[in-house]
Amino acid sequence: MQDYHDIKIIGFDLGHGETSLTWVRVDNQESPPQNLLINNRKSQTTAIAYHPNRGIIIGEMAYLLPDVTLFEIAFKTRYFNQIVYQKNIKEFVNAIYKHLIDTNQINLGDCNYFFIGCPSGWWQEEIESYKQLLSEDCLPNAIIVKESRAALMHAKESGIFTIEELQKSVLVIDIGSSTTDYTLVKGMSDTPVDFGHDLGASLIDKEILKQTFECHRQYREGREEILRLGELLRDDEILQLEEILQLEKIWEQNPLYKNRCELRCRKAKEEYFTYHDSYEDSLVNVGSEDIQRKFKFLPLVNGKIMNAILSQPVPELGNKSWRDAFGDQLQAIKQKLAQQDIQPSSILLTGSASKMWFVPEICQEVFPDLPCKRDGEPEFSIARGLARWGRVYIRTAWFMEEISQFLDRELTDIVGNHIPEFLEKLAAELANGLVDEVIRKQVQSWRNGNIIKLSDLESEIGEKAKAWLTGSDANYKMTTCLVEWLSKVQQEVKERTDSICKKYGLPLGTFGGKTIELGDHTGKVPTSISLEDFTGLSIFVGHLVGLIVGVVLAGLFHILLFAGIIAPILGVIAYFLGGSLVKDTDIPIWIRKLVPDQKIDELAYQKKPELQQKIQETLTKDPTIAIKLAKSMSEWLKETVQEQADKARLLIA
């Protein structure tokens, strides 16, 4: 058993709006993730500031500390080529890492693995760039995990879903600050079907900022359309038109103040959606933002304003409202799944923005028959899921390494030991096919007068045999033999992997083989092997054609010679002049009719064992066959075991 002592897993949910971290130890499979604290809080605003005396400040302290020279928020994007983004994200992550060390929440003497989430809609190239960015002078042992599968792991471990539910198709909807990700996870597989969209809750923050100024402006212009601001604020609390212009100019000249006001809007949004029933008419109060000790910015949020914002066309969303864009995306997801003949069994909502009351309502409208579930603390579900995922990942990583070594070192021998029985079966199938599709049909064609001379029959059999051997029918027979043979090879591989499963304490049978259906070979087994791949194809086909022609014509001549009526004439000719003259003779049709189907069948099937033996000998002599089979089987079986290992990360957690 691998020693997992002193291995610590940190689930790092670095969000566009909020950041949280949790941890578990690998050697304790039962313990739930524990929160790591940043500035004594479970989560922190993804914010970074620069102070002239204290240097880099992160999270809430960056927001609260006065006299900072730069204040950045919401800087997690997929645009990795931006220098400013790279600088902000690396300094933010480094500051968190240093804080964890300084507060003794992680020990440098331990082996620390950081599992960092990313949106499901990111491409593999983007994930690799993100990993490289965070690995360079930032975090040790950084591993990137799509947030949707982390959420699913947490849902399974925390009892939100049962194993039976997870073995079906779950639609994971992760609503974050910058993106909304829709991921269908089928059968708990680690190869989800991802649909990512740039629909983030931070767009609502920006709309609150706009609507706040708009409400002040409407009040001063005497055209209030959203709410009566005079009934909610004193006149001296309502900005003058000139003050609005001054604030907009300050924001343009110094984005620091705009970022601080936008962050204040986010806090108002979160407060509203947490207790929206209490704020239908009254304003949310999360304090005001002091700007240059001259202006105070108070975000205006209540039920009326939020309804207006959620119905307001947003340019970033193609002039759709946030609510309409979310509903349209859900409808598009539903259509895509229907086109793939996929029906989800349930919906999992995650991300702090999933607490918005209208989200589950729209989900039920689009998917009325699906249960819609959510963690009680969705803002921590990703961080907790990342830690849980990391623990299983590490526990299965050494298992997978040993499995890979087994496949690399022993698989060739296993395949090689089974190759003779495969070639024997293949030879029998090819012989059957040649008899049924070539020999019988061509002799019947000659008997019926469609082929004139026996020499023509010789040529026709040769061409037809070659075409059949290199065509789809022969390849299908080879594939069918391959599938049947594969089950035996796979069984031996399973017996070997079961012993490794037992060593690591995993359930036996966890890494069973793929389901094989003979009706659909594509993508199931390595069907790329065909007779055309054999280096000795021309020799192989030549041998077979010569054998077929020889045994068929000899047998056919024997039938004609003793047919009864023309036996003396043909016998004399054959005796004195040889078979070559007979092969070039146009034997009358009435004589050919003396060869019945029964005789043709007897001729064909009597020669089948001889034909089978010759095919098997030819296949056995070709050195490329064993090499190609071993290589293809190794690749296929490795893929099989890898898929099962990924599935096991949910099953055995």
XYZ file of C-alpha atoms in Angstrom:
653
model
C 0.000 0.000 0.000
C 1.300 3.443 -0.924
C 2.268 5.667 2.022
C 0.051 8.747 1.841
C 1.286 10.270 5.096
C 2.033 14.015 5.036
C 0.337 14.526 1.675
C -2.030 17.467 1.875
C -4.571 18.315 -0.816
C -5.674 21.936 -1.214
C -8.779 22.674 -3.220
C -8.239 26.148 -4.672
C -11.383 27.787 -6.072
C -9.878 30.880 -7.647
C -12.985 32.619 -8.883
C -13.537 35.733 -10.923
C -15.458 37.252 -8.013
C -14.664 35.186 -4.906
C -11.834 32.885 -3.868
C -11.941 30.100 -1.298
C -9.675 27.213 -0.328
C -10.206 23.923 1.482
C -7.923 21.052 2.432
C -7.913 17.326 3.174
C -5.257 14.735 3.886
C -4.849 11.875 1.444
C -4.441 9.281 4.203
C -7.896 10.035 5.642
C -10.601 9.094 3.163
C -13.502 9.889 5.470
C -12.732 13.417 6.659
C -14.697 16.234 4.971
C -12.774 19.206 3.558
C -11.889 21.975 5.986
C -11.752 25.631 5.018
C -8.460 27.489 4.902
C -8.818 31.061 6.133
C -7.651 34.132 4.281
C -7.777 37.246 6.449
C -9.700 35.100 8.980
C -12.534 34.447 6.546
C -13.618 31.322 4.610
C -13.805 33.234 1.340
C -12.280 36.381 0.012
C -13.048 38.787 -2.765
C -10.763 38.129 -5.714
C -9.092 41.513 -5.376
C -5.548 42.792 -5.206
C -4.235 46.199 -4.186
C -0.846 47.883 -3.873
C -0.099 49.908 -0.758
C 2.915 52.262 -0.608
C 4.004 50.894 2.779
C 2.524 47.387 3.051
C 3.038 46.219 -0.522
C 0.603 43.737 -2.045
C -2.737 43.378 -0.240
C -5.398 40.828 -1.221
C -9.057 40.103 -0.583
C -11.119 42.167 1.842
C -8.047 43.977 3.146
C -7.385 45.270 -0.350
C -10.900 46.651 -0.341
C -10.885 48.131 3.144
C -7.386 49.556 3.378
C -7.198 53.267 2.464
C -4.453 54.948 0.484
C -3.821 52.095 -1.940
C -2.342 53.119 -5.260
C -3.956 50.421 -7.347
C -7.017 48.230 -6.811
C -7.955 45.406 -9.192
C -10.945 43.057 -9.053
C -12.442 40.358 -11.282
C -9.178 39.675 -13.107
C -9.604 35.966 -13.823
C -10.164 35.533 -17.559
C -9.258 33.084 -20.310
C -7.096 35.660 -22.114
C -3.706 34.441 -20.957
C -1.698 36.559 -23.364
C -2.524 39.757 -21.461
C 0.499 40.871 -19.441
C -1.607 42.701 -16.836
C -3.724 39.598 -16.278
C -0.651 37.399 -15.865
C 0.850 39.837 -13.384
C -2.327 40.178 -11.303
C -3.155 36.489 -11.148
C 0.388 35.428 -10.240
C 0.781 38.074 -7.555
C -2.636 37.227 -6.117
C -1.869 33.491 -5.983
C 1.617 34.062 -4.567
C 0.182 36.297 -1.848
C -2.347 33.604 -0.875
C 0.379 30.937 -0.809
C 2.595 33.119 1.369
C -0.336 33.881 3.690
C -1.046 30.162 4.158
C 2.582 29.549 5.075
C 2.841 32.580 7.380
C -0.310 31.550 9.247
C 0.902 27.914 9.554
C -2.104 26.592 7.624
C 0.229 24.656 5.370
C 3.614 23.230 6.221
C 6.436 23.368 3.728
C 7.612 20.046 5.155
C 4.456 18.406 3.840
C 3.890 17.374 0.266
C 1.235 19.859 -0.830
C -0.858 19.380 -3.969
C -2.987 22.265 -5.246
C -6.076 21.349 -7.275
C -7.269 24.522 -8.972
C -10.629 24.905 -10.660
C -11.288 26.265 -14.125
C -14.534 26.825 -16.057
C -15.802 23.806 -17.976
C -15.968 25.855 -21.172
C -12.221 26.428 -21.322
C -10.365 24.663 -24.129
C -7.582 22.213 -23.362
C -4.997 24.681 -24.677
C -6.300 27.312 -22.259
C -6.198 24.859 -19.364
C -2.572 24.041 -20.166
C -1.691 27.752 -20.334
C -3.423 28.336 -16.993
C -1.533 25.443 -15.400
C 1.771 26.712 -16.738
C 1.035 30.219 -15.466
C 0.274 29.004 -11.926
C 3.131 26.501 -11.858
C 5.867 29.000 -12.667
C 7.130 30.456 -9.366
C 3.650 30.125 -7.844
C 2.229 26.865 -6.543
C 3.912 23.478 -6.141
C 2.190 20.475 -7.706
C -0.528 22.510 -9.444
C -3.232 20.446 -11.144
C -6.161 22.005 -13.027
C -9.626 20.420 -12.697
C -12.818 21.499 -14.414
C -15.117 22.981 -11.805
C -18.167 21.009 -12.914
C -16.656 17.645 -12.039
C -15.406 19.019 -8.716
C -18.975 20.123 -7.956
C -20.238 16.670 -8.878
C -17.686 15.012 -6.610
C -18.790 17.215 -3.725
C -22.462 16.506 -4.467
C -21.794 12.775 -4.318
C -19.679 12.942 -1.170
C -22.038 15.260 0.709
C -25.082 13.122 -0.092
C -26.820 15.537 -2.462
C -26.839 12.751 -5.052
C -26.863 9.008 -4.628
C -24.537 6.708 -6.583
C -27.545 5.526 -8.593
C -28.420 9.099 -9.591
C -24.841 9.904 -10.529
C -24.578 6.828 -12.729
C -27.133 8.466 -15.001
C -26.683 11.811 -16.756
C -26.397 14.897 -14.560
C -26.512 18.422 -15.981
C -24.174 20.562 -13.873
C -24.869 24.305 -14.077
C -22.070 26.339 -12.532
C -22.939 30.035 -12.361
C -19.873 32.074 -11.578
C -18.863 35.675 -11.714
C -17.427 35.554 -15.242
C -19.045 32.492 -16.862
C -21.952 30.112 -16.662
C -20.886 26.579 -17.495
C -23.262 23.819 -18.521
C -21.718 20.377 -18.284
C -23.396 17.069 -18.894
C -21.608 14.310 -17.003
C -22.672 10.949 -18.396
C -22.408 7.861 -16.236
C -19.968 9.575 -13.864
C -17.404 9.590 -16.633
C -14.448 11.954 -16.492
C -15.117 12.963 -20.074
C -18.058 15.345 -19.673
C -19.768 17.071 -22.568
C -19.061 20.731 -21.797
C -20.895 23.836 -22.948
C -19.312 27.042 -21.596
C -20.727 30.552 -22.000
C -19.517 34.036 -21.043
C -22.594 34.748 -18.955
C -21.338 35.813 -15.541
C -23.042 37.321 -12.519
C -20.523 40.191 -12.558
C -22.565 41.646 -15.431
C -25.316 42.252 -12.866
C -22.835 44.161 -10.684
C -22.053 46.451 -13.597
C -25.760 46.974 -14.295
C -26.357 47.924 -10.644
C -23.632 50.530 -11.050
C -25.311 51.935 -14.174
C -28.823 51.820 -12.747
C -27.736 53.552 -9.546
C -26.524 56.572 -11.507
C -29.579 56.380 -13.755
C -31.936 56.546 -10.760
C -30.104 59.596 -9.391
C -30.206 61.217 -12.825
C -33.924 60.483 -13.319
C -34.747 61.970 -9.915
C -32.941 65.223 -10.696
C -34.548 65.375 -14.140
C -38.023 64.709 -12.723
C -38.711 61.564 -14.780
C -38.476 58.658 -12.357
C -39.233 55.415 -14.178
C -37.883 52.716 -11.881
C -38.552 53.902 -8.324
C -39.339 57.020 -6.325
C -35.919 57.800 -4.947
C -37.211 60.664 -2.826
C -39.199 58.178 -0.726
C -36.080 56.130 0.029
C -33.308 58.735 0.447
C -33.018 62.265 1.738
C -32.492 64.930 -0.880
C -28.921 65.572 0.304
C -28.170 61.844 -0.210
C -29.211 62.033 -3.862
C -26.471 63.060 -6.269
C -26.743 66.248 -8.254
C -26.326 66.023 -12.044
C -22.982 67.811 -11.806
C -21.809 65.356 -9.145
C -22.722 62.426 -11.387
C -20.581 63.909 -14.173
C -17.692 64.472 -11.763
C -17.876 60.884 -10.503
C -17.920 59.490 -14.027
C -14.835 61.560 -14.829
C -13.065 60.314 -11.685
C -13.820 56.728 -12.660
C -12.449 57.297 -16.124
C -9.243 58.859 -14.815
C -8.752 56.419 -11.952
C -10.369 52.961 -12.379
C -9.506 52.207 -8.744
C -12.617 54.074 -7.583
C -14.858 52.467 -10.145
C -13.653 49.026 -9.083
C -14.389 49.830 -5.455
C -17.905 51.011 -6.322
C -18.493 47.947 -8.487
C -17.403 45.727 -5.625
C -19.853 47.552 -3.349
C -22.543 46.774 -5.946
C -21.599 43.094 -5.820
C -22.015 43.027 -2.061
C -25.448 44.640 -2.431
C -26.413 42.043 -5.042
C -25.321 39.154 -2.823
C -27.198 40.583 0.137
C -30.330 41.022 -1.937
C -30.379 37.485 -3.344
C -29.671 36.017 0.087
C -32.680 37.802 1.649
C -34.636 38.985 -1.386
C -38.022 38.705 0.353
C -36.908 41.360 2.836
C -35.845 43.843 0.171
C -38.840 44.021 -2.141
C -39.388 47.710 -1.328
C -36.603 48.741 1.054
C -33.034 49.315 -0.146
C -30.214 46.927 0.653
C -27.742 48.576 2.980
C -24.135 47.444 2.611
C -22.672 50.827 3.390
C -21.397 53.491 1.025
C -18.128 53.989 -0.789
C -16.138 57.092 0.097
C -14.593 58.615 -3.022
C -11.784 61.134 -2.503
C -13.444 62.073 0.826
C -15.878 64.162 -1.186
C -18.508 61.801 -2.615
C -20.346 58.848 -1.177
C -21.552 56.117 -3.492
C -24.443 53.987 -2.214
C -25.560 51.155 -4.550
C -29.313 51.178 -5.076
C -30.745 47.662 -4.920
C -34.246 46.460 -4.083
C -36.878 44.309 -5.753
C -37.949 46.938 -8.286
C -34.421 47.829 -9.357
C -33.329 44.195 -9.556
C -36.326 43.290 -11.723
C -35.469 46.184 -14.008
C -31.834 45.093 -14.191
C -32.695 41.462 -14.912
C -34.996 42.600 -17.736
C -32.590 45.219 -19.096
C -30.897 44.445 -22.487
C -27.156 43.992 -21.975
C -24.790 44.709 -24.919
C -22.373 41.962 -23.814
C -25.257 39.473 -24.116
C -26.319 40.466 -27.605
C -28.814 42.984 -26.165
C -30.602 40.265 -24.238
C -31.358 40.616 -20.567
C -29.443 38.437 -18.106
C -32.553 36.424 -17.326
C -33.480 35.938 -20.993
C -29.909 35.018 -21.924
C -29.853 32.355 -19.218
C -33.193 30.944 -20.360
C -32.124 30.946 -24.024
C -28.884 29.185 -23.185
C -30.774 26.513 -21.268
C -33.074 25.990 -24.240
C -30.033 25.683 -26.532
C -28.476 23.142 -24.171
C -31.720 21.172 -24.153
C -31.772 21.086 -27.964
C -28.123 20.020 -28.190
C -28.724 17.191 -25.769
C -31.861 16.119 -27.639
C -29.882 16.019 -30.904
C -27.477 13.622 -29.189
C -30.432 11.622 -27.842
C -29.437 12.466 -24.256
C -31.972 13.059 -21.504
C -30.478 14.290 -18.216
C -31.816 12.675 -15.068
C -31.257 15.687 -12.795
C -29.723 19.159 -12.488
C -27.016 20.255 -10.059
C -26.720 23.993 -9.434
C -23.453 25.311 -8.070
C -21.605 28.588 -7.690
C -22.578 31.454 -5.396
C -24.699 33.073 -8.117
C -26.915 29.962 -8.204
C -28.595 31.424 -5.097
C -30.381 33.924 -7.334
C -34.036 32.993 -6.846
C -34.979 32.979 -10.521
C -32.284 30.454 -11.518
C -34.047 27.285 -10.270
C -37.351 28.680 -11.579
C -36.008 28.961 -15.124
C -34.393 25.525 -14.826
C -37.775 24.023 -13.933
C -39.459 25.864 -16.822
C -36.999 24.468 -19.368
C -36.622 21.025 -17.744
C -39.959 20.542 -15.950
C -39.412 16.831 -15.277
C -35.942 17.068 -13.759
C -35.162 17.488 -10.043
C -33.011 20.576 -9.478
C -30.585 20.280 -6.544
C -28.144 22.667 -4.872
C -25.740 22.593 -1.947
C -26.694 24.649 1.094
C -23.438 26.592 0.656
C -22.903 26.640 -3.107
C -20.178 29.251 -2.741
C -17.933 26.581 -1.170
C -18.987 23.532 -3.196
C -16.265 23.964 -5.828
C -13.428 24.376 -3.306
C -14.664 21.376 -1.327
C -15.156 19.330 -4.463
C -11.645 20.171 -5.669
C -10.169 18.891 -2.405
C -12.251 15.713 -2.574
C -11.346 15.201 -6.223
C -7.666 15.741 -5.461
C -7.696 13.155 -2.698
C -9.151 10.502 -4.988
C -6.893 11.611 -7.843
C -3.754 11.126 -5.771
C -4.954 7.802 -4.365
C -5.626 6.538 -7.871
C -2.552 8.138 -9.479
C -0.129 5.538 -8.120
C -2.628 2.852 -8.963
C -2.754 4.123 -12.541
C 1.039 4.273 -12.661
C 1.266 0.619 -11.646
C -1.470 -0.307 -14.108
C 0.415 1.537 -16.861
C 3.638 -0.276 -15.999
C 1.754 -3.559 -16.147
C 0.337 -2.694 -19.571
C 3.722 -1.571 -20.890
C 5.641 -4.578 -19.614
C 3.232 -7.499 -19.753
C 0.502 -6.718 -22.251
C 2.541 -7.676 -25.294
C 3.159 -11.132 -23.855
C -0.522 -11.574 -23.001
C -1.569 -10.599 -26.513
C 1.180 -12.720 -28.051
C 0.059 -15.818 -26.164
C -3.444 -15.463 -27.578
C -2.519 -14.598 -31.176
C -2.386 -18.223 -32.495
C -6.008 -18.887 -31.548
C -7.008 -15.588 -33.156
C -5.261 -16.480 -36.415
C -6.852 -19.942 -36.396
C -10.315 -18.446 -36.001
C -9.598 -15.775 -38.608
C -8.376 -18.367 -41.127
C -11.570 -20.371 -40.675
C -13.734 -17.278 -41.227
C -11.779 -16.201 -44.308
C -12.009 -19.698 -45.755
C -15.773 -19.715 -45.191
C -16.083 -16.332 -46.861
C -13.988 -17.302 -49.869
C -15.997 -20.496 -50.359
C -19.372 -18.775 -50.063
C -18.655 -15.468 -51.812
C -16.047 -16.407 -54.417
C -15.622 -20.092 -55.262
C -19.263 -21.226 -55.377
C -20.486 -18.126 -57.185
C -17.769 -18.159 -59.860
C -18.095 -21.879 -60.609
C -21.856 -21.433 -60.886
C -21.265 -18.495 -63.230
C -19.046 -20.713 -65.445
C -21.603 -23.554 -65.310
C -24.339 -21.111 -66.442
C -22.265 -19.930 -69.429
C -21.398 -16.456 -68.122
C -17.724 -17.400 -68.106
C -16.564 -19.047 -71.361
C -13.398 -21.013 -70.643
C -11.874 -22.599 -67.587
C -8.873 -20.290 -68.034
C -11.301 -17.352 -67.772
C -12.745 -18.959 -64.663
C -9.220 -19.131 -63.291
C -8.732 -15.390 -63.846
C -12.159 -14.499 -62.437
C -11.609 -16.499 -59.271
C -8.234 -14.814 -58.802
C -9.621 -11.279 -59.232
C -12.723 -11.891 -57.109
C -10.698 -13.528 -54.333
C -8.298 -10.591 -54.225
C -11.151 -8.058 -54.194
C -12.968 -9.925 -51.440
C -9.876 -10.315 -49.264
C -9.147 -6.576 -49.419
C -12.767 -5.470 -49.160
C -15.183 -4.640 -46.361
C -16.584 -8.157 -46.007
C -13.225 -9.670 -45.124
C -12.480 -6.719 -42.829
C -15.820 -7.227 -41.065
C -15.034 -10.911 -40.521
C -11.660 -9.935 -39.130
C -13.270 -7.385 -36.814
C -15.812 -9.926 -35.597
C -13.027 -12.403 -34.841
C -11.128 -9.605 -33.131
C -14.061 -8.791 -30.860
C -14.571 -12.412 -29.830
C -10.864 -12.916 -29.278
C -10.567 -9.640 -27.399
C -12.942 -10.789 -24.688
C -10.513 -13.578 -23.778
C -7.522 -11.250 -23.744
C -9.489 -8.721 -21.741
C -10.444 -11.307 -19.163
C -6.795 -12.115 -18.513
C -5.987 -8.406 -18.247
C -8.850 -7.994 -15.769
C -7.517 -10.829 -13.626
C -4.138 -9.102 -13.485
C -5.624 -5.656 -12.710
C -7.879 -7.101 -10.004
C -4.799 -8.076 -8.045
C -3.548 -4.483 -8.286
C -7.004 -3.181 -7.272
C -6.839 -5.360 -4.175
C -3.402 -3.993 -3.331
C -4.717 -0.421 -3.338
C -7.931 -1.229 -1.523
C -10.152 -0.562 -4.530
C -13.301 -2.591 -5.254
C -12.593 -5.587 -7.475
C -14.175 -5.224 -10.875
C -13.933 -1.434 -10.727
C -11.807 -1.518 -13.834
C -13.902 -3.873 -15.928
C -13.805 -3.757 -19.687
C -15.809 -1.753 -22.158
C -19.118 -2.960 -23.446
C -18.636 -4.444 -26.902
C -21.496 -4.551 -29.365
C -20.888 -6.408 -32.615
C -23.302 -4.133 -34.439
C -21.153 -1.063 -33.848
C -17.428 -1.656 -33.993
C -16.449 1.942 -34.659
C -14.809 3.435 -31.613
C -15.197 0.206 -29.642
C -12.269 -1.876 -30.841
C -9.217 -1.118 -32.987
C -10.747 -1.884 -36.377
C -7.901 -0.189 -38.201
C -6.217 -3.587 -38.583
C -7.090 -5.111 -41.933
C -5.569 -7.466 -44.457
C -4.386 -4.422 -46.401
C -2.028 -3.583 -43.538
C 0.003 -6.763 -43.908
C 3.371 -6.131 -45.498
C 3.139 -9.385 -47.433
C -0.326 -8.697 -48.831
C 0.536 -9.322 -52.485
C 2.363 -12.538 -51.639
C -0.412 -13.529 -49.255
C -3.161 -12.929 -51.801
C -1.074 -14.532 -54.534
C -0.645 -17.690 -52.514
C -4.329 -17.876 -51.749
C -5.401 -17.192 -55.321
C -3.022 -19.842 -56.631
C -4.306 -22.317 -54.083
C -7.950 -21.537 -54.826
C -7.491 -21.792 -58.595
C -5.507 -24.999 -58.307
C -7.856 -26.887 -56.024
C -11.015 -25.625 -57.733
C -9.983 -26.365 -61.304
C -8.553 -29.736 -60.345
C -11.778 -30.646 -58.625
C -13.903 -29.271 -61.429
C -11.883 -31.158 -64.072
C -12.343 -34.300 -62.001
C -16.124 -33.798 -62.025
C -16.205 -33.213 -65.799
C -13.974 -36.165 -66.527
C -16.326 -38.567 -64.811
C -19.588 -36.838 -65.713
C -20.494 -39.802 -67.927
C -21.318 -38.629 -71.451
C -18.063 -37.015 -72.627
C -15.715 -38.789 -70.293
C -13.910 -40.812 -73.032
C -13.254 -37.761 -75.236
C -12.074 -35.501 -72.413
C -10.165 -38.349 -70.887
C -8.168 -38.937 -74.090
C -7.499 -35.215 -74.561
C -6.423 -34.826 -70.970
C -4.247 -37.880 -71.131
C -2.365 -36.933 -74.311
C -2.413 -33.123 -74.321
C -2.750 -32.153 -70.646
C -5.093 -29.867 -68.754
C -3.992 -26.640 -70.512
C -5.975 -27.516 -73.639
C -9.034 -28.310 -71.565
C -8.769 -24.928 -69.804
C -8.856 -23.122 -73.182
C -11.778 -25.188 -74.512
C -15.259 -23.715 -74.663
C -17.091 -26.639 -73.157
C -20.670 -26.744 -74.477
C -23.315 -25.416 -72.152
C -25.247 -28.688 -72.124
C -22.163 -30.412 -70.752
C -21.706 -27.703 -68.098
C -25.291 -28.233 -66.995
C -24.237 -31.741 -65.998
C -22.447 -30.142 -63.023
C -25.256 -29.602 -60.482
C -25.181 -27.219 -57.488
C -24.713 -30.206 -55.224
C -21.469 -31.110 -56.982
C -20.282 -27.501 -56.827
C -21.038 -27.385 -53.084
C -19.184 -30.630 -52.560
C -16.246 -29.308 -54.553
C -16.130 -26.075 -52.540
C -16.606 -27.459 -49.055
C -14.299 -30.444 -49.520
C -11.481 -28.030 -50.248
C -12.285 -25.703 -47.326
C -9.963 -27.375 -44.729
C -7.061 -27.237 -47.147
C -7.816 -23.592 -47.884
C -8.088 -22.759 -44.155
C -4.761 -24.405 -43.403
C -3.043 -22.448 -46.168
C -4.501 -19.139 -44.946
C -3.402 -19.853 -41.380
C 0.115 -20.722 -42.495
C 0.343 -17.531 -44.530
C -0.934 -15.371 -41.650
C 1.434 -16.989 -39.180
C 4.438 -16.311 -41.385
C 3.653 -12.544 -41.575
C 5.686 -10.906 -38.737
C 3.705 -7.653 -38.862
C 0.494 -9.215 -37.590
C 1.600 -9.886 -34.018
C 3.241 -6.453 -33.807
C 0.164 -4.582 -35.055
C -2.185 -6.594 -32.867
C -0.095 -6.065 -29.740
C 0.235 -2.334 -30.396
C -3.441 -1.795 -31.144
C -4.596 -3.943 -28.234
C -2.246 -2.139 -25.869
C -3.557 1.272 -26.900
C -7.173 0.137 -26.655
C -6.774 -1.551 -23.289
C -4.901 1.433 -21.882
C -7.754 3.680 -22.950
C -10.208 1.265 -21.351
C -8.398 1.234 -18.017
C -7.926 5.030 -18.064
C -11.652 5.599 -18.586
C -12.474 3.225 -15.767
C -9.941 4.912 -13.481
C -11.542 8.290 -14.076
C -14.952 6.821 -13.339
C -13.581 5.199 -10.192
C -12.539 8.595 -8.862
C -16.210 9.180 -8.202
C -17.102 5.608 -7.289
C -14.384 4.924 -4.731
C -14.075 8.337 -3.097
